[in-house]
Amino acid sequence: MQKIKRINVDTEKVRMAIQTGIPLTITTYTLPPEMEDYITDVLSVFLAQLNQEHMTDSLVYCVKELVNNAKKANTKRVYFVDKKLDLFNKEEYDKGMENFKLDTINNIKYYLEEQRKLGYYIKVLFQVRNNKIKIEIKNKAELTLFEYKRIHDKITRAQQYNSVEEGITALLDESEGAGLGLVILILILRKIGISEENYQIISENGETITRVFIPFTEKLALDVSSLTKDFVNLIEGLPEFPDNIIHINHLINDPKSKMSDIASEISGDVSLTGELLKLVNSSAYVLNQPCKSIGEAVKLVGLRGIRNLLFSLGSIKNLMVESNETTKKMWDTSYRTAFYSYNLARNFCKGGDRTLIEDSYVCGLLQDMGKIVFESARPETLNKIKLICEKRGVSSLVFENLIAGLNHGEIGALIAEKWNFPPVLVNVIRYHHSPEDAPEEFRKLTEIVYIADIIVMYSDGMIEYDQISNKVLEDLGIDSEEQFQGIVERLTDSYCRN
């Protein structure tokens, strides 16, 4: 018997997915043994990186059951077409299922090859978001009413049993072979503390999607949350904003202030003057001739634009005090994200919310502030956090993931609140990796910053198209990888020219 060759798991890719909240995705058409092993190996590494190894055996069983059910559902579609039977007709469905198992087992190579030719995929997704692990299995086959009823019946039957052993003893389903496996799956999830409410099956847009949500253990959720707050509280080297920026911000907020007062205050700061003139003379304002007057520049940019400029410059000054190669690279990425955010906002919000467009650059620039703060943290601060971890018995992996970016959205948001940033900035920073969770009034801008950040990672070869949120793509009217690639190429070319 030929030995199955294992596919190596890229641990760094798994770690990056955990730290950024980007999903890990695996696509297969025929689910050969080496691919099934690879899926379970990725899951094992994923759970190990989260210090959740205690769930590995249980979740490996569940994922194997779900991907094999997805494979069988795809095979069934090919089989029914081959036999010229209507899958959605009850009589023909029952007739087809009489010989389905035997016929497909005896000629499985043919049916699997047909699945590949017809594009019947199986997609597996693992993701960490908001102290939850999400496991999702998709296959290109909508459930029939009869299949959905069978699944629902099995979930209901599983609720009658108190243990896996009791379920196995009480129930054997010979007609399709998946009934027993599904009952065991539900009982295993219950055994590790996952209720039926965290198990979903939906059928839409030509796909069947099965989702399992696994909340972090109470200890892990508490560790991540408390360490995040401890870190923000321990950052003694994080200064307040420069006095002149605070003063200008007060002038902006004072209804009695005149534009001339604000212009005069900006004129007294060389870096602010330079940045303001650079902004108004950029392609964003399409002026017929260069603007050289600060007074005129203040009128062109407006109060909101000046406020955003202050937040940008103040953050850069504060966070680049101890710069190194890593932080420089992070800032380079932030400038790219800001440029993409602004240009996406202009294109996707034509004739729309001017405020959103004005806020897009600063939100894109500061979305990864939490990462930059961690990278800039003094060694004594990190040592204090490490000592806290040791005292509480927090895993070194949790500590390492936190330093590398896990929960950086929350860290950045807490710092933004400390610096009295406006709600739009705080919320975009907090939810830039999970825009679906952002408050509705900030969701569109958060989606734009999310896509801008994704474009940076995509163009750098860090992620693939199928790792991008379908909901965000749909909201922005992006319906194909070709369209997305076109956007990436135009923005990249434009950025390189600037």
Short mmCIF file of C-alpha atoms in Angstrom, two decimals:
data_model
loop_
_atom_site.label_atom_id
_atom_site.label_comp_id
_atom_site.label_asym_id
_atom_site.label_seq_id
_atom_site.Cartn_x
_atom_site.Cartn_y
_atom_site.Cartn_z
CA MET A 1 0.00 0.00 0.00
CA GLN A 2 1.43 3.35 -1.04
CA LYS A 3 2.30 5.64 1.85
CA ILE A 4 0.35 8.92 1.90
CA LYS A 5 2.67 11.91 1.59
CA ARG A 6 2.00 14.62 4.18
CA ILE A 7 1.68 18.23 3.04
CA ASN A 8 3.71 20.53 5.28
CA VAL A 9 1.79 23.15 7.27
CA ASP A 10 3.16 26.70 7.11
CA THR A 11 3.13 27.56 10.82
CA GLU A 12 4.02 31.20 10.16
CA LYS A 13 1.00 31.58 7.88
CA VAL A 14 -1.21 30.07 10.59
CA ARG A 15 0.25 32.45 13.18
CA MET A 16 -0.26 35.49 10.91
CA ALA A 17 -3.89 34.50 10.33
CA ILE A 18 -4.48 34.31 14.09
CA GLN A 19 -2.82 37.67 14.73
CA THR A 20 -4.67 39.53 11.96
CA GLY A 21 -8.04 37.78 12.17
CA ILE A 22 -7.75 36.84 8.48
CA PRO A 23 -9.26 33.40 7.76
CA LEU A 24 -7.16 30.39 6.76
CA THR A 25 -8.80 28.80 3.72
CA ILE A 26 -8.26 25.45 2.02
CA THR A 27 -9.99 24.43 -1.22
CA THR A 28 -10.26 20.92 -2.64
CA TYR A 29 -12.42 19.21 -5.25
CA THR A 30 -11.93 15.50 -4.62
CA LEU A 31 -10.64 15.45 -1.03
CA PRO A 32 -7.82 12.91 -1.51
CA PRO A 33 -6.36 11.38 1.70
CA GLU A 34 -3.36 13.72 1.73
CA MET A 35 -5.68 16.76 1.56
CA GLU A 36 -7.85 15.43 4.37
CA ASP A 37 -4.71 14.93 6.47
CA TYR A 38 -3.52 18.44 5.59
CA ILE A 39 -6.84 19.99 6.69
CA THR A 40 -6.63 18.26 10.07
CA ASP A 41 -2.93 19.15 10.44
CA VAL A 42 -3.71 22.84 9.82
CA LEU A 43 -6.50 22.65 12.41
CA SER A 44 -4.13 21.03 14.92
CA VAL A 45 -1.47 23.74 14.45
CA PHE A 46 -4.17 26.42 14.57
CA LEU A 47 -5.48 25.17 17.93
CA ALA A 48 -1.96 24.67 19.30
CA GLN A 49 -1.07 28.29 18.49
CA LEU A 50 -4.12 29.35 20.51
CA ASN A 51 -3.22 27.03 23.39
CA GLN A 52 -6.48 25.13 22.79
CA GLU A 53 -5.01 21.66 22.18
CA HIS A 54 -7.54 20.08 24.54
CA MET A 55 -10.16 20.40 21.76
CA THR A 56 -7.98 18.99 18.94
CA ASP A 57 -9.25 15.39 18.83
CA SER A 58 -12.89 16.43 19.10
CA LEU A 59 -12.69 19.14 16.44
CA VAL A 60 -10.61 16.98 14.09
CA TYR A 61 -13.41 14.39 14.17
CA CYS A 62 -16.04 17.09 13.52
CA VAL A 63 -14.13 18.64 10.60
CA LYS A 64 -13.50 15.21 9.02
CA GLU A 65 -17.18 14.40 9.29
CA LEU A 66 -18.23 17.71 7.74
CA VAL A 67 -15.76 17.70 4.83
CA ASN A 68 -16.66 14.11 3.96
CA ASN A 69 -20.37 14.97 4.07
CA ALA A 70 -19.63 17.90 1.74
CA LYS A 71 -17.71 15.61 -0.59
CA LYS A 72 -20.58 13.12 -0.61
CA ALA A 73 -23.13 15.88 -1.32
CA ASN A 74 -21.09 16.96 -4.36
CA THR A 75 -20.78 13.36 -5.55
CA LYS A 76 -24.53 12.98 -5.19
CA ARG A 77 -25.11 15.92 -7.58
CA VAL A 78 -22.88 14.34 -10.22
CA TYR A 79 -24.53 10.94 -9.73
CA PHE A 80 -28.08 12.26 -10.14
CA VAL A 81 -27.17 14.11 -13.33
CA ASP A 82 -25.45 10.97 -14.62
CA LYS A 83 -28.58 8.90 -13.89
CA LYS A 84 -30.86 11.61 -15.33
CA LEU A 85 -32.75 11.92 -12.04
CA ASP A 86 -34.17 15.10 -10.49
CA LEU A 87 -32.53 15.60 -7.10
CA PHE A 88 -35.32 17.98 -6.03
CA ASN A 89 -38.16 15.55 -6.82
CA LYS A 90 -39.01 13.37 -3.80
CA GLU A 91 -39.80 10.21 -5.79
CA GLU A 92 -36.71 10.50 -7.95
CA TYR A 93 -34.58 11.43 -4.93
CA ASP A 94 -35.65 8.26 -3.09
CA LYS A 95 -35.09 6.16 -6.21
CA GLY A 96 -31.60 7.58 -6.73
CA MET A 97 -30.58 7.05 -3.11
CA GLU A 98 -31.40 3.30 -3.32
CA ASN A 99 -28.22 2.56 -5.28
CA PHE A 100 -26.21 5.75 -4.72
CA LYS A 101 -23.78 4.35 -2.17
CA LEU A 102 -23.01 1.10 -3.99
CA ASP A 103 -22.77 2.69 -7.46
CA THR A 104 -20.44 5.48 -6.38
CA ILE A 105 -18.18 3.22 -4.29
CA ASN A 106 -17.72 0.90 -7.27
CA ASN A 107 -16.91 3.78 -9.62
CA ILE A 108 -15.63 6.48 -7.29
CA LYS A 109 -12.74 7.65 -9.54
CA TYR A 110 -15.15 8.52 -12.32
CA TYR A 111 -17.49 10.49 -10.04
CA LEU A 112 -14.66 12.37 -8.32
CA GLU A 113 -13.14 13.33 -11.65
CA GLU A 114 -16.54 14.60 -12.81
CA GLN A 115 -16.77 16.66 -9.60
CA ARG A 116 -13.46 18.30 -10.43
CA LYS A 117 -14.46 19.00 -14.06
CA LEU A 118 -17.77 20.56 -12.99
CA GLY A 119 -16.13 22.69 -10.27
CA TYR A 120 -17.80 21.06 -7.28
CA TYR A 121 -15.47 22.46 -4.62
CA ILE A 122 -15.17 22.00 -0.88
CA LYS A 123 -13.80 25.01 1.03
CA VAL A 124 -12.62 24.84 4.64
CA LEU A 125 -12.09 27.97 6.73
CA PHE A 126 -10.52 28.50 10.16
CA GLN A 127 -10.63 31.97 11.75
CA VAL A 128 -10.21 33.74 15.09
CA ARG A 129 -12.37 36.77 15.80
CA ASN A 130 -13.74 38.41 18.93
CA ASN A 131 -12.55 35.65 21.26
CA LYS A 132 -14.18 32.98 19.09
CA ILE A 133 -12.89 30.31 16.73
CA LYS A 134 -14.94 29.95 13.57
CA ILE A 135 -14.85 26.75 11.51
CA GLU A 136 -16.69 26.82 8.19
CA ILE A 137 -17.14 24.18 5.51
CA LYS A 138 -18.67 25.18 2.17
CA ASN A 139 -19.51 23.01 -0.79
CA LYS A 140 -20.96 23.90 -4.18
CA ALA A 141 -24.33 22.25 -3.74
CA GLU A 142 -27.53 23.69 -2.31
CA LEU A 143 -29.37 21.39 0.05
CA THR A 144 -32.64 19.90 -1.10
CA LEU A 145 -35.61 20.16 1.23
CA PHE A 146 -35.32 16.42 1.96
CA GLU A 147 -31.63 16.69 2.89
CA TYR A 148 -32.25 19.70 5.09
CA LYS A 149 -35.08 17.87 6.88
CA ARG A 150 -32.85 14.81 7.45
CA ILE A 151 -30.11 16.98 8.95
CA HIS A 152 -32.57 18.85 11.16
CA ASP A 153 -34.07 15.52 12.31
CA LYS A 154 -30.61 14.20 13.28
CA ILE A 155 -29.81 17.36 15.25
CA THR A 156 -33.14 17.01 17.05
CA ARG A 157 -32.49 13.30 17.72
CA ALA A 158 -29.03 14.12 19.13
CA GLN A 159 -30.67 16.27 21.80
CA GLN A 160 -32.29 13.13 23.25
CA TYR A 161 -28.97 11.52 24.16
CA ASN A 162 -26.74 12.29 27.12
CA SER A 163 -23.48 10.94 25.71
CA VAL A 164 -21.73 9.83 22.54
CA GLU A 165 -21.94 6.21 23.64
CA GLU A 166 -25.69 6.42 24.17
CA GLY A 167 -26.16 7.97 20.73
CA ILE A 168 -24.14 5.23 18.99
CA THR A 169 -26.07 2.50 20.75
CA ALA A 170 -29.48 4.01 20.03
CA LEU A 171 -29.10 5.14 16.43
CA LEU A 172 -27.76 3.60 13.23
CA ASP A 173 -28.74 5.08 9.88
CA GLU A 174 -28.07 2.83 6.89
CA SER A 175 -29.84 4.79 4.15
CA GLU A 176 -27.21 7.47 3.58
CA GLY A 177 -24.50 6.72 6.11
CA ALA A 178 -24.23 10.29 7.44
CA GLY A 179 -26.93 10.19 10.10
CA LEU A 180 -24.88 8.51 12.82
CA GLY A 181 -21.85 10.68 12.12
CA LEU A 182 -23.89 13.86 12.48
CA VAL A 183 -25.41 12.73 15.77
CA ILE A 184 -21.92 11.93 17.12
CA LEU A 185 -20.67 15.33 15.90
CA ILE A 186 -23.42 17.18 17.81
CA LEU A 187 -22.75 15.11 20.94
CA ILE A 188 -18.98 15.70 20.73
CA LEU A 189 -19.50 19.44 20.39
CA ARG A 190 -21.78 19.37 23.41
CA LYS A 191 -19.14 17.42 25.35
CA ILE A 192 -16.57 20.21 24.82
CA GLY A 193 -19.10 22.87 25.78
CA ILE A 194 -20.45 23.87 22.34
CA SER A 195 -24.25 24.12 22.25
CA GLU A 196 -26.46 23.55 19.21
CA GLU A 197 -26.84 27.34 18.90
CA ASN A 198 -23.17 27.49 17.85
CA TYR A 199 -23.76 25.01 15.01
CA GLN A 200 -25.35 26.42 11.84
CA ILE A 201 -26.27 24.98 8.44
CA ILE A 202 -27.47 27.33 5.73
CA SER A 203 -28.00 26.93 2.01
CA GLU A 204 -27.74 29.95 -0.30
CA ASN A 205 -26.32 31.15 -3.61
CA GLY A 206 -25.65 27.61 -4.81
CA GLU A 207 -23.70 26.61 -1.69
CA THR A 208 -24.24 24.70 1.53
CA ILE A 209 -22.40 26.34 4.42
CA THR A 210 -21.85 24.65 7.78
CA ARG A 211 -20.44 26.81 10.59
CA VAL A 212 -19.25 25.97 14.07
CA PHE A 213 -18.44 28.78 16.50
CA ILE A 214 -16.22 27.86 19.44
CA PRO A 215 -15.87 30.52 22.15
CA PHE A 216 -12.43 30.73 23.76
CA THR A 217 -12.26 29.00 27.08
CA GLU A 218 -13.15 31.43 29.84
CA LYS A 219 -9.49 31.48 30.94
CA LEU A 220 -8.11 32.27 27.47
CA ALA A 221 -10.69 35.02 26.85
CA LEU A 222 -9.89 36.52 30.26
CA ASP A 223 -6.13 36.25 29.65
CA VAL A 224 -6.32 38.07 26.30
CA SER A 225 -8.68 40.76 27.60
CA SER A 226 -6.84 41.46 30.85
CA LEU A 227 -3.37 41.42 29.23
CA THR A 228 -4.60 43.91 26.65
CA LYS A 229 -5.74 46.31 29.38
CA ASP A 230 -2.59 45.67 31.45
CA PHE A 231 -0.41 46.49 28.47
CA VAL A 232 -2.18 49.79 27.74
CA ASN A 233 -2.00 50.75 31.44
CA LEU A 234 1.72 49.89 31.61
CA ILE A 235 2.81 52.00 28.66
CA GLU A 236 4.51 54.72 30.69
CA GLY A 237 6.48 55.86 27.66
CA LEU A 238 3.37 56.72 25.69
CA PRO A 239 3.23 60.53 25.82
CA GLU A 240 0.25 62.79 25.48
CA PHE A 241 -0.14 64.73 22.24
CA PRO A 242 2.20 67.72 21.75
CA ASP A 243 0.87 70.89 23.37
CA ASN A 244 0.61 72.84 20.11
CA ILE A 245 -1.53 70.09 18.52
CA ILE A 246 -3.78 69.96 21.59
CA HIS A 247 -4.11 73.76 21.47
CA ILE A 248 -5.04 73.79 17.76
CA ASN A 249 -7.58 71.04 18.41
CA HIS A 250 -9.14 73.18 21.17
CA LEU A 251 -9.36 76.08 18.70
CA ILE A 252 -11.11 73.83 16.17
CA ASN A 253 -13.64 72.73 18.80
CA ASP A 254 -14.28 76.31 19.98
CA PRO A 255 -17.19 77.81 18.00
CA LYS A 256 -15.82 81.30 18.72
CA SER A 257 -12.52 80.59 16.95
CA LYS A 258 -11.81 82.15 13.58
CA MET A 259 -10.13 80.43 10.66
CA SER A 260 -7.43 83.10 10.87
CA ASP A 261 -6.66 82.08 14.49
CA ILE A 262 -6.24 78.44 13.43
CA ALA A 263 -4.11 79.42 10.42
CA SER A 264 -1.89 81.60 12.63
CA GLU A 265 -1.34 78.77 15.12
CA ILE A 266 -0.47 76.30 12.33
CA SER A 267 1.97 78.82 10.81
CA GLY A 268 3.99 78.69 14.02
CA ASP A 269 4.80 74.98 13.47
CA VAL A 270 7.10 74.18 10.56
CA SER A 271 6.12 70.51 10.25
CA LEU A 272 2.39 71.28 10.43
CA THR A 273 2.75 74.03 7.82
CA GLY A 274 4.65 71.71 5.49
CA GLU A 275 2.18 68.85 5.86
CA LEU A 276 -0.84 71.11 5.34
CA LEU A 277 0.57 72.63 2.15
CA LYS A 278 1.58 69.16 0.96
CA LEU A 279 -1.99 67.96 1.53
CA VAL A 280 -3.76 70.77 -0.32
CA ASN A 281 -1.32 70.58 -3.24
CA SER A 282 -1.82 66.83 -3.61
CA SER A 283 -3.98 65.22 -6.29
CA ALA A 284 -6.85 65.13 -3.79
CA TYR A 285 -7.68 68.80 -4.32
CA VAL A 286 -6.96 69.16 -8.08
CA LEU A 287 -5.93 72.83 -7.85
CA ASN A 288 -5.21 74.87 -11.01
CA GLN A 289 -2.12 76.36 -9.36
CA PRO A 290 -0.15 75.51 -6.20
CA CYS A 291 -1.46 76.90 -2.89
CA LYS A 292 1.20 78.78 -0.90
CA SER A 293 -0.96 80.50 1.71
CA ILE A 294 -1.72 78.78 5.04
CA GLY A 295 -4.90 80.84 5.38
CA GLU A 296 -6.13 79.61 2.01
CA ALA A 297 -5.03 76.04 2.80
CA VAL A 298 -7.05 76.06 6.04
CA LYS A 299 -10.17 77.13 4.11
CA LEU A 300 -9.62 74.44 1.46
CA VAL A 301 -9.05 71.59 3.90
CA GLY A 302 -11.75 72.62 6.37
CA LEU A 303 -11.93 71.99 10.11
CA ARG A 304 -12.40 68.22 9.82
CA GLY A 305 -9.45 67.91 7.45
CA ILE A 306 -7.21 69.87 9.81
CA ARG A 307 -8.33 67.77 12.78
CA ASN A 308 -7.47 64.58 10.87
CA LEU A 309 -4.10 66.06 9.96
CA LEU A 310 -3.44 66.76 13.64
CA PHE A 311 -4.31 63.21 14.68
CA SER A 312 -2.04 61.83 11.95
CA LEU A 313 0.95 64.00 12.78
CA GLY A 314 0.49 63.72 16.55
CA SER A 315 0.37 59.92 16.36
CA ILE A 316 3.40 59.72 14.09
CA LYS A 317 5.42 62.00 16.39
CA ASN A 318 4.46 59.99 19.46
CA LEU A 319 4.89 56.53 17.99
CA MET A 320 8.13 57.08 16.09
CA VAL A 321 10.13 58.14 19.14
CA GLU A 322 12.04 54.85 19.16
CA SER A 323 12.01 53.78 15.53
CA ASN A 324 13.60 50.62 14.15
CA GLU A 325 13.46 48.69 10.87
CA THR A 326 10.28 46.87 11.89
CA THR A 327 8.41 50.04 12.87
CA LYS A 328 9.60 51.79 9.69
CA LYS A 329 8.20 48.90 7.67
CA MET A 330 4.93 49.12 9.64
CA TRP A 331 4.67 52.84 8.87
CA ASP A 332 5.38 52.21 5.19
CA THR A 333 2.50 49.72 5.22
CA SER A 334 0.31 52.26 7.05
CA TYR A 335 1.01 54.96 4.44
CA ARG A 336 0.07 52.52 1.66
CA THR A 337 -3.12 51.57 3.48
CA ALA A 338 -3.98 55.26 3.99
CA PHE A 339 -3.44 56.02 0.29
CA TYR A 340 -5.57 53.04 -0.77
CA SER A 341 -8.29 53.91 1.78
CA TYR A 342 -8.59 57.47 0.50
CA ASN A 343 -8.72 56.44 -3.15
CA LEU A 344 -11.17 53.61 -2.49
CA ALA A 345 -13.41 56.00 -0.55
CA ARG A 346 -13.37 58.49 -3.45
CA ASN A 347 -14.30 55.75 -5.93
CA PHE A 348 -16.85 53.82 -3.87
CA CYS A 349 -18.52 56.88 -2.35
CA LYS A 350 -18.93 59.10 -5.42
CA GLY A 351 -21.42 61.84 -4.72
CA GLY A 352 -21.86 60.33 -1.29
CA ASP A 353 -20.58 61.05 2.19
CA ARG A 354 -17.87 63.72 1.97
CA THR A 355 -17.12 63.22 5.67
CA LEU A 356 -16.35 59.55 5.06
CA ILE A 357 -13.90 60.45 2.30
CA GLU A 358 -12.21 63.06 4.51
CA ASP A 359 -11.81 60.54 7.35
CA SER A 360 -10.58 57.67 5.17
CA TYR A 361 -6.90 58.67 5.00
CA VAL A 362 -6.32 59.11 8.73
CA CYS A 363 -8.29 55.94 9.54
CA GLY A 364 -6.20 53.96 7.05
CA LEU A 365 -2.99 55.46 8.43
CA LEU A 366 -3.74 54.62 12.08
CA GLN A 367 -5.66 51.33 11.79
CA ASP A 368 -2.62 49.28 12.88
CA MET A 369 -1.64 51.63 15.69
CA GLY A 370 -1.91 48.81 18.24
CA LYS A 371 0.80 46.81 16.43
CA ILE A 372 3.11 49.81 16.17
CA VAL A 373 2.71 50.60 19.88
CA PHE A 374 3.61 47.02 20.80
CA GLU A 375 6.67 47.11 18.53
CA SER A 376 7.74 50.45 20.05
CA ALA A 377 7.16 49.34 23.65
CA ARG A 378 10.15 49.53 25.95
CA PRO A 379 11.76 46.23 27.04
CA GLU A 380 10.85 46.87 30.69
CA THR A 381 7.16 47.14 29.72
CA LEU A 382 7.25 43.79 27.90
CA ASN A 383 9.11 42.23 30.86
CA LYS A 384 6.36 43.42 33.19
CA ILE A 385 3.72 41.84 30.94
CA LYS A 386 5.77 38.63 30.85
CA LEU A 387 5.92 38.54 34.65
CA ILE A 388 2.13 39.05 34.80
CA CYS A 389 1.75 36.09 32.41
CA GLU A 390 3.95 33.87 34.57
CA LYS A 391 2.04 34.80 37.73
CA ARG A 392 -1.32 34.03 36.12
CA GLY A 393 -0.13 30.88 34.37
CA VAL A 394 -0.74 32.38 30.92
CA SER A 395 0.72 30.32 28.07
CA SER A 396 3.86 31.70 26.42
CA LEU A 397 2.07 31.25 23.06
CA VAL A 398 -0.71 33.63 24.15
CA PHE A 399 1.97 36.15 25.20
CA GLU A 400 3.85 35.76 21.90
CA ASN A 401 0.67 36.09 19.83
CA LEU A 402 -0.34 39.18 21.78
CA ILE A 403 3.05 40.81 21.14
CA ALA A 404 2.87 39.89 17.45
CA GLY A 405 -0.57 41.40 16.92
CA LEU A 406 -3.35 39.31 18.47
CA ASN A 407 -6.00 41.78 19.68
CA HIS A 408 -4.05 44.73 18.26
CA GLY A 409 -7.32 46.32 17.13
CA GLU A 410 -8.53 46.52 20.74
CA ILE A 411 -5.12 47.74 21.96
CA GLY A 412 -5.09 50.49 19.32
CA ALA A 413 -8.68 51.49 20.15
CA LEU A 414 -7.90 51.78 23.88
CA ILE A 415 -4.92 54.01 23.12
CA ALA A 416 -7.04 56.08 20.72
CA GLU A 417 -9.56 56.57 23.53
CA LYS A 418 -6.72 57.62 25.85
CA TRP A 419 -5.73 60.26 23.29
CA ASN A 420 -9.35 61.45 22.97
CA PHE A 421 -9.67 60.46 19.32
CA PRO A 422 -13.17 60.89 17.84
CA PRO A 423 -15.50 57.85 17.79
CA VAL A 424 -15.01 57.24 14.04
CA LEU A 425 -11.26 56.69 14.51
CA VAL A 426 -11.67 54.58 17.65
CA ASN A 427 -14.20 52.30 15.94
CA VAL A 428 -12.31 51.86 12.67
CA ILE A 429 -9.14 50.97 14.62
CA ARG A 430 -11.09 48.50 16.79
CA TYR A 431 -12.97 46.74 13.96
CA HIS A 432 -10.69 47.08 10.92
CA HIS A 433 -10.27 43.27 10.74
CA SER A 434 -13.95 42.56 11.46
CA PRO A 435 -15.98 45.31 9.77
CA GLU A 436 -19.21 43.30 10.07
CA ASP A 437 -19.02 43.93 13.83
CA ALA A 438 -18.55 47.71 13.57
CA PRO A 439 -21.46 49.99 14.58
CA GLU A 440 -23.61 50.70 11.54
CA GLU A 441 -22.67 54.41 11.32
CA PHE A 442 -18.97 53.49 10.95
CA ARG A 443 -19.33 50.24 8.99
CA LYS A 444 -18.86 51.59 5.44
CA LEU A 445 -15.61 53.36 6.33
CA THR A 446 -14.41 50.32 8.30
CA GLU A 447 -15.09 48.13 5.24
CA ILE A 448 -13.07 50.49 3.04
CA VAL A 449 -10.11 50.49 5.45
CA TYR A 450 -10.40 46.70 5.73
CA ILE A 451 -10.20 46.31 1.93
CA ALA A 452 -7.28 48.78 1.76
CA ASP A 453 -5.40 46.70 4.33
CA ILE A 454 -6.32 43.52 2.42
CA ILE A 455 -4.96 45.01 -0.82
CA VAL A 456 -1.59 45.59 0.86
CA MET A 457 -1.46 41.98 2.07
CA TYR A 458 -2.76 40.60 -1.23
CA SER A 459 -0.26 42.54 -3.36
CA ASP A 460 2.55 41.42 -1.03
CA GLY A 461 1.52 37.77 -1.56
CA MET A 462 0.49 37.29 2.07
CA ILE A 463 -3.11 36.24 1.41
CA GLU A 464 -5.30 34.92 -1.40
CA TYR A 465 -8.59 36.18 -2.78
CA ASP A 466 -10.72 33.54 -1.06
CA GLN A 467 -9.52 34.77 2.35
CA ILE A 468 -11.34 38.08 1.86
CA SER A 469 -14.73 38.64 3.52
CA ASN A 470 -17.48 37.88 0.99
CA LYS A 471 -19.80 40.26 2.83
CA VAL A 472 -17.41 43.21 2.42
CA LEU A 473 -16.76 42.38 -1.25
CA GLU A 474 -20.51 42.22 -1.84
CA ASP A 475 -21.13 45.53 -0.03
CA LEU A 476 -18.52 47.25 -2.19
CA GLY A 477 -19.85 45.68 -5.40
CA ILE A 478 -16.75 43.54 -6.07
CA ASP A 479 -18.00 40.29 -7.55
CA SER A 480 -14.94 38.58 -9.03
CA GLU A 481 -11.25 38.07 -8.46
CA GLU A 482 -10.54 39.65 -11.86
CA GLN A 483 -12.34 42.85 -10.81
CA PHE A 484 -10.46 42.87 -7.50
CA GLN A 485 -7.11 42.34 -9.22
CA GLY A 486 -7.88 45.27 -11.52
CA ILE A 487 -8.48 47.51 -8.49
CA VAL A 488 -5.24 46.28 -6.88
CA GLU A 489 -3.20 46.99 -10.02
CA ARG A 490 -4.61 50.49 -10.49
CA LEU A 491 -4.07 51.48 -6.87
CA THR A 492 -0.55 49.98 -6.77
CA ASP A 493 0.46 51.80 -9.96
CA SER A 494 -1.01 55.07 -8.66
CA TYR A 495 0.81 54.72 -5.31
CA CYS A 496 4.15 54.05 -7.04
CA ARG A 497 3.73 57.18 -9.16
CA ASN A 498 3.09 59.40 -6.13
#
